[in-house]
Amino acid sequence: MTIDTKNAAGALVVPVEATRDAASPMVHLRDARSGQERDQPVVLGATTEDGVEVLNGVQPGDVLVIR
């Protein structure tokens, strides 16, 4: 048996609880300057018990709000 694995060096991974709405995934962000919060659609990749890979929609340094 062969199990294919993926090693995504430099992947952006967030806690699973940071993502919402499996049908159209989103995270909740806070603007560091204004303090305003908003929902941000994201494209998700691989999921582990520790986190979920975000392929598109957030950048390193974005402030996630986990509720």
Short mmCIF file of N, CA and C in Angstrom, two decimals:
data_model
loop_
_atom_site.label_atom_id
_atom_site.label_comp_id
_atom_site.label_asym_id
_atom_site.label_seq_id
_atom_site.Cartn_x
_atom_site.Cartn_y
_atom_site.Cartn_z
N MET A 1 0.85 -1.17 0.00
CA MET A 1 0.00 0.00 0.00
C MET A 1 0.89 1.23 0.00
N THR A 2 0.51 2.23 -0.77
CA THR A 2 1.22 3.50 -0.82
C THR A 2 0.28 4.60 -0.37
N ILE A 3 0.75 5.42 0.53
CA ILE A 3 -0.03 6.57 0.99
C ILE A 3 0.67 7.82 0.50
N ASP A 4 -0.02 8.59 -0.32
CA ASP A 4 0.54 9.84 -0.81
C ASP A 4 0.35 10.92 0.24
N THR A 5 1.40 11.64 0.52
CA THR A 5 1.31 12.75 1.46
C THR A 5 1.74 14.01 0.76
N LYS A 6 1.40 15.12 1.35
CA LYS A 6 1.73 16.42 0.78
C LYS A 6 2.50 17.21 1.81
N ASN A 7 3.60 17.79 1.39
CA ASN A 7 4.38 18.66 2.27
C ASN A 7 4.36 20.04 1.64
N ALA A 8 3.64 20.95 2.26
CA ALA A 8 3.50 22.29 1.71
C ALA A 8 4.32 23.26 2.55
N ALA A 9 5.60 23.31 2.27
CA ALA A 9 6.48 24.22 3.01
C ALA A 9 5.99 25.65 2.84
N GLY A 10 5.90 26.36 3.93
CA GLY A 10 5.46 27.75 3.87
C GLY A 10 3.96 27.91 3.75
N ALA A 11 3.21 26.82 3.95
CA ALA A 11 1.76 26.90 3.84
C ALA A 11 1.20 27.80 4.95
N LEU A 12 0.13 28.49 4.65
CA LEU A 12 -0.57 29.31 5.63
C LEU A 12 -1.62 28.43 6.28
N VAL A 13 -1.46 28.13 7.56
CA VAL A 13 -2.36 27.24 8.28
C VAL A 13 -3.00 28.00 9.44
N VAL A 14 -4.32 27.86 9.56
CA VAL A 14 -5.06 28.51 10.65
C VAL A 14 -5.75 27.42 11.47
N PRO A 15 -6.11 27.72 12.72
CA PRO A 15 -6.85 26.75 13.51
C PRO A 15 -8.18 26.39 12.83
N VAL A 16 -8.58 25.13 12.95
CA VAL A 16 -9.83 24.68 12.34
C VAL A 16 -11.00 25.55 12.80
N GLU A 17 -11.00 25.93 14.08
CA GLU A 17 -12.12 26.72 14.60
C GLU A 17 -12.16 28.15 14.06
N ALA A 18 -11.14 28.56 13.32
CA ALA A 18 -11.13 29.89 12.72
C ALA A 18 -11.96 29.94 11.44
N THR A 19 -12.27 28.78 10.88
CA THR A 19 -13.04 28.74 9.63
C THR A 19 -14.51 28.48 9.94
N ARG A 20 -15.36 29.04 9.09
CA ARG A 20 -16.80 28.87 9.26
C ARG A 20 -17.44 28.56 7.93
N ASP A 21 -18.60 27.94 7.97
CA ASP A 21 -19.46 27.70 6.81
C ASP A 21 -18.76 26.83 5.76
N ALA A 22 -18.88 25.53 5.92
CA ALA A 22 -18.21 24.58 5.04
C ALA A 22 -18.64 24.74 3.58
N ALA A 23 -19.88 25.16 3.33
CA ALA A 23 -20.37 25.31 1.95
C ALA A 23 -19.65 26.43 1.21
N SER A 24 -19.40 27.52 1.90
CA SER A 24 -18.62 28.63 1.33
C SER A 24 -17.72 29.15 2.45
N PRO A 25 -16.55 28.54 2.62
CA PRO A 25 -15.69 28.81 3.77
C PRO A 25 -15.33 30.29 3.94
N MET A 26 -15.32 30.71 5.19
CA MET A 26 -14.95 32.09 5.53
C MET A 26 -14.15 32.09 6.82
N VAL A 27 -13.40 33.16 7.00
CA VAL A 27 -12.78 33.47 8.28
C VAL A 27 -13.23 34.88 8.66
N HIS A 28 -13.10 35.21 9.91
CA HIS A 28 -13.47 36.54 10.39
C HIS A 28 -12.18 37.29 10.67
N LEU A 29 -12.00 38.44 10.02
CA LEU A 29 -10.77 39.22 10.14
C LEU A 29 -11.03 40.53 10.86
N ARG A 30 -10.00 41.04 11.52
CA ARG A 30 -10.05 42.38 12.12
C ARG A 30 -8.97 43.21 11.46
N ASP A 31 -9.34 44.39 10.98
CA ASP A 31 -8.38 45.31 10.40
C ASP A 31 -7.51 45.87 11.51
N ALA A 32 -6.21 45.71 11.40
CA ALA A 32 -5.28 46.11 12.46
C ALA A 32 -5.31 47.63 12.69
N ARG A 33 -5.57 48.40 11.67
CA ARG A 33 -5.57 49.86 11.81
C ARG A 33 -6.88 50.41 12.35
N SER A 34 -7.99 50.01 11.72
CA SER A 34 -9.29 50.59 12.09
C SER A 34 -10.01 49.81 13.18
N GLY A 35 -9.65 48.54 13.36
CA GLY A 35 -10.34 47.70 14.32
C GLY A 35 -11.64 47.12 13.80
N GLN A 36 -12.02 47.48 12.57
CA GLN A 36 -13.26 46.96 12.00
C GLN A 36 -13.10 45.48 11.67
N GLU A 37 -14.20 44.74 11.83
CA GLU A 37 -14.19 43.32 11.55
C GLU A 37 -15.05 43.02 10.33
N ARG A 38 -14.68 41.92 9.64
CA ARG A 38 -15.44 41.53 8.45
C ARG A 38 -15.22 40.05 8.18
N ASP A 39 -16.18 39.46 7.48
CA ASP A 39 -16.02 38.09 7.01
C ASP A 39 -15.23 38.11 5.71
N GLN A 40 -14.35 37.14 5.55
CA GLN A 40 -13.52 37.05 4.36
C GLN A 40 -13.64 35.64 3.77
N PRO A 41 -14.15 35.52 2.53
CA PRO A 41 -14.19 34.20 1.90
C PRO A 41 -12.77 33.67 1.70
N VAL A 42 -12.60 32.37 1.86
CA VAL A 42 -11.30 31.74 1.70
C VAL A 42 -11.43 30.45 0.89
N VAL A 43 -10.33 30.04 0.32
CA VAL A 43 -10.23 28.74 -0.34
C VAL A 43 -9.36 27.88 0.55
N LEU A 44 -9.90 26.73 0.97
CA LEU A 44 -9.20 25.87 1.90
C LEU A 44 -8.51 24.72 1.19
N GLY A 45 -7.42 24.25 1.79
CA GLY A 45 -6.70 23.10 1.27
C GLY A 45 -6.76 21.96 2.26
N ALA A 46 -5.62 21.39 2.54
CA ALA A 46 -5.53 20.23 3.42
C ALA A 46 -5.94 20.58 4.85
N THR A 47 -6.59 19.62 5.51
CA THR A 47 -7.02 19.79 6.89
C THR A 47 -6.38 18.70 7.74
N THR A 48 -5.88 19.08 8.89
CA THR A 48 -5.36 18.13 9.87
C THR A 48 -6.10 18.37 11.17
N GLU A 49 -5.78 17.59 12.19
CA GLU A 49 -6.42 17.82 13.48
C GLU A 49 -5.97 19.13 14.11
N ASP A 50 -4.83 19.66 13.66
CA ASP A 50 -4.27 20.90 14.22
C ASP A 50 -4.68 22.16 13.48
N GLY A 51 -5.01 22.05 12.21
CA GLY A 51 -5.32 23.25 11.45
C GLY A 51 -5.77 22.96 10.04
N VAL A 52 -6.07 24.02 9.34
CA VAL A 52 -6.50 23.92 7.95
C VAL A 52 -5.68 24.88 7.11
N GLU A 53 -5.25 24.41 5.97
CA GLU A 53 -4.45 25.22 5.05
C GLU A 53 -5.35 26.19 4.31
N VAL A 54 -4.94 27.45 4.23
CA VAL A 54 -5.69 28.46 3.48
C VAL A 54 -4.90 28.74 2.20
N LEU A 55 -5.50 28.40 1.08
CA LEU A 55 -4.84 28.58 -0.22
C LEU A 55 -5.01 29.98 -0.77
N ASN A 56 -6.13 30.63 -0.42
CA ASN A 56 -6.42 31.95 -0.96
C ASN A 56 -7.41 32.66 -0.04
N GLY A 57 -7.25 33.97 0.12
CA GLY A 57 -8.23 34.75 0.87
C GLY A 57 -7.65 35.50 2.06
N VAL A 58 -6.57 35.01 2.64
CA VAL A 58 -5.90 35.71 3.72
C VAL A 58 -4.40 35.72 3.46
N GLN A 59 -3.73 36.64 4.11
CA GLN A 59 -2.31 36.80 3.94
C GLN A 59 -1.62 36.67 5.30
N PRO A 60 -0.34 36.29 5.31
CA PRO A 60 0.39 36.30 6.58
C PRO A 60 0.30 37.69 7.21
N GLY A 61 0.00 37.75 8.48
CA GLY A 61 -0.13 39.03 9.18
C GLY A 61 -1.56 39.48 9.37
N ASP A 62 -2.52 38.91 8.60
CA ASP A 62 -3.93 39.23 8.83
C ASP A 62 -4.32 38.80 10.24
N VAL A 63 -5.21 39.55 10.86
CA VAL A 63 -5.63 39.25 12.23
C VAL A 63 -6.95 38.48 12.18
N LEU A 64 -6.90 37.20 12.60
CA LEU A 64 -8.09 36.36 12.63
C LEU A 64 -8.82 36.56 13.95
N VAL A 65 -10.14 36.57 13.89
CA VAL A 65 -10.96 36.61 15.10
C VAL A 65 -11.60 35.23 15.22
N ILE A 66 -11.34 34.57 16.34
CA ILE A 66 -11.89 33.24 16.58
C ILE A 66 -12.92 33.36 17.68
N ARG A 67 -14.13 32.96 17.37
CA ARG A 67 -15.23 33.06 18.35
C ARG A 67 -15.77 31.70 18.65
#
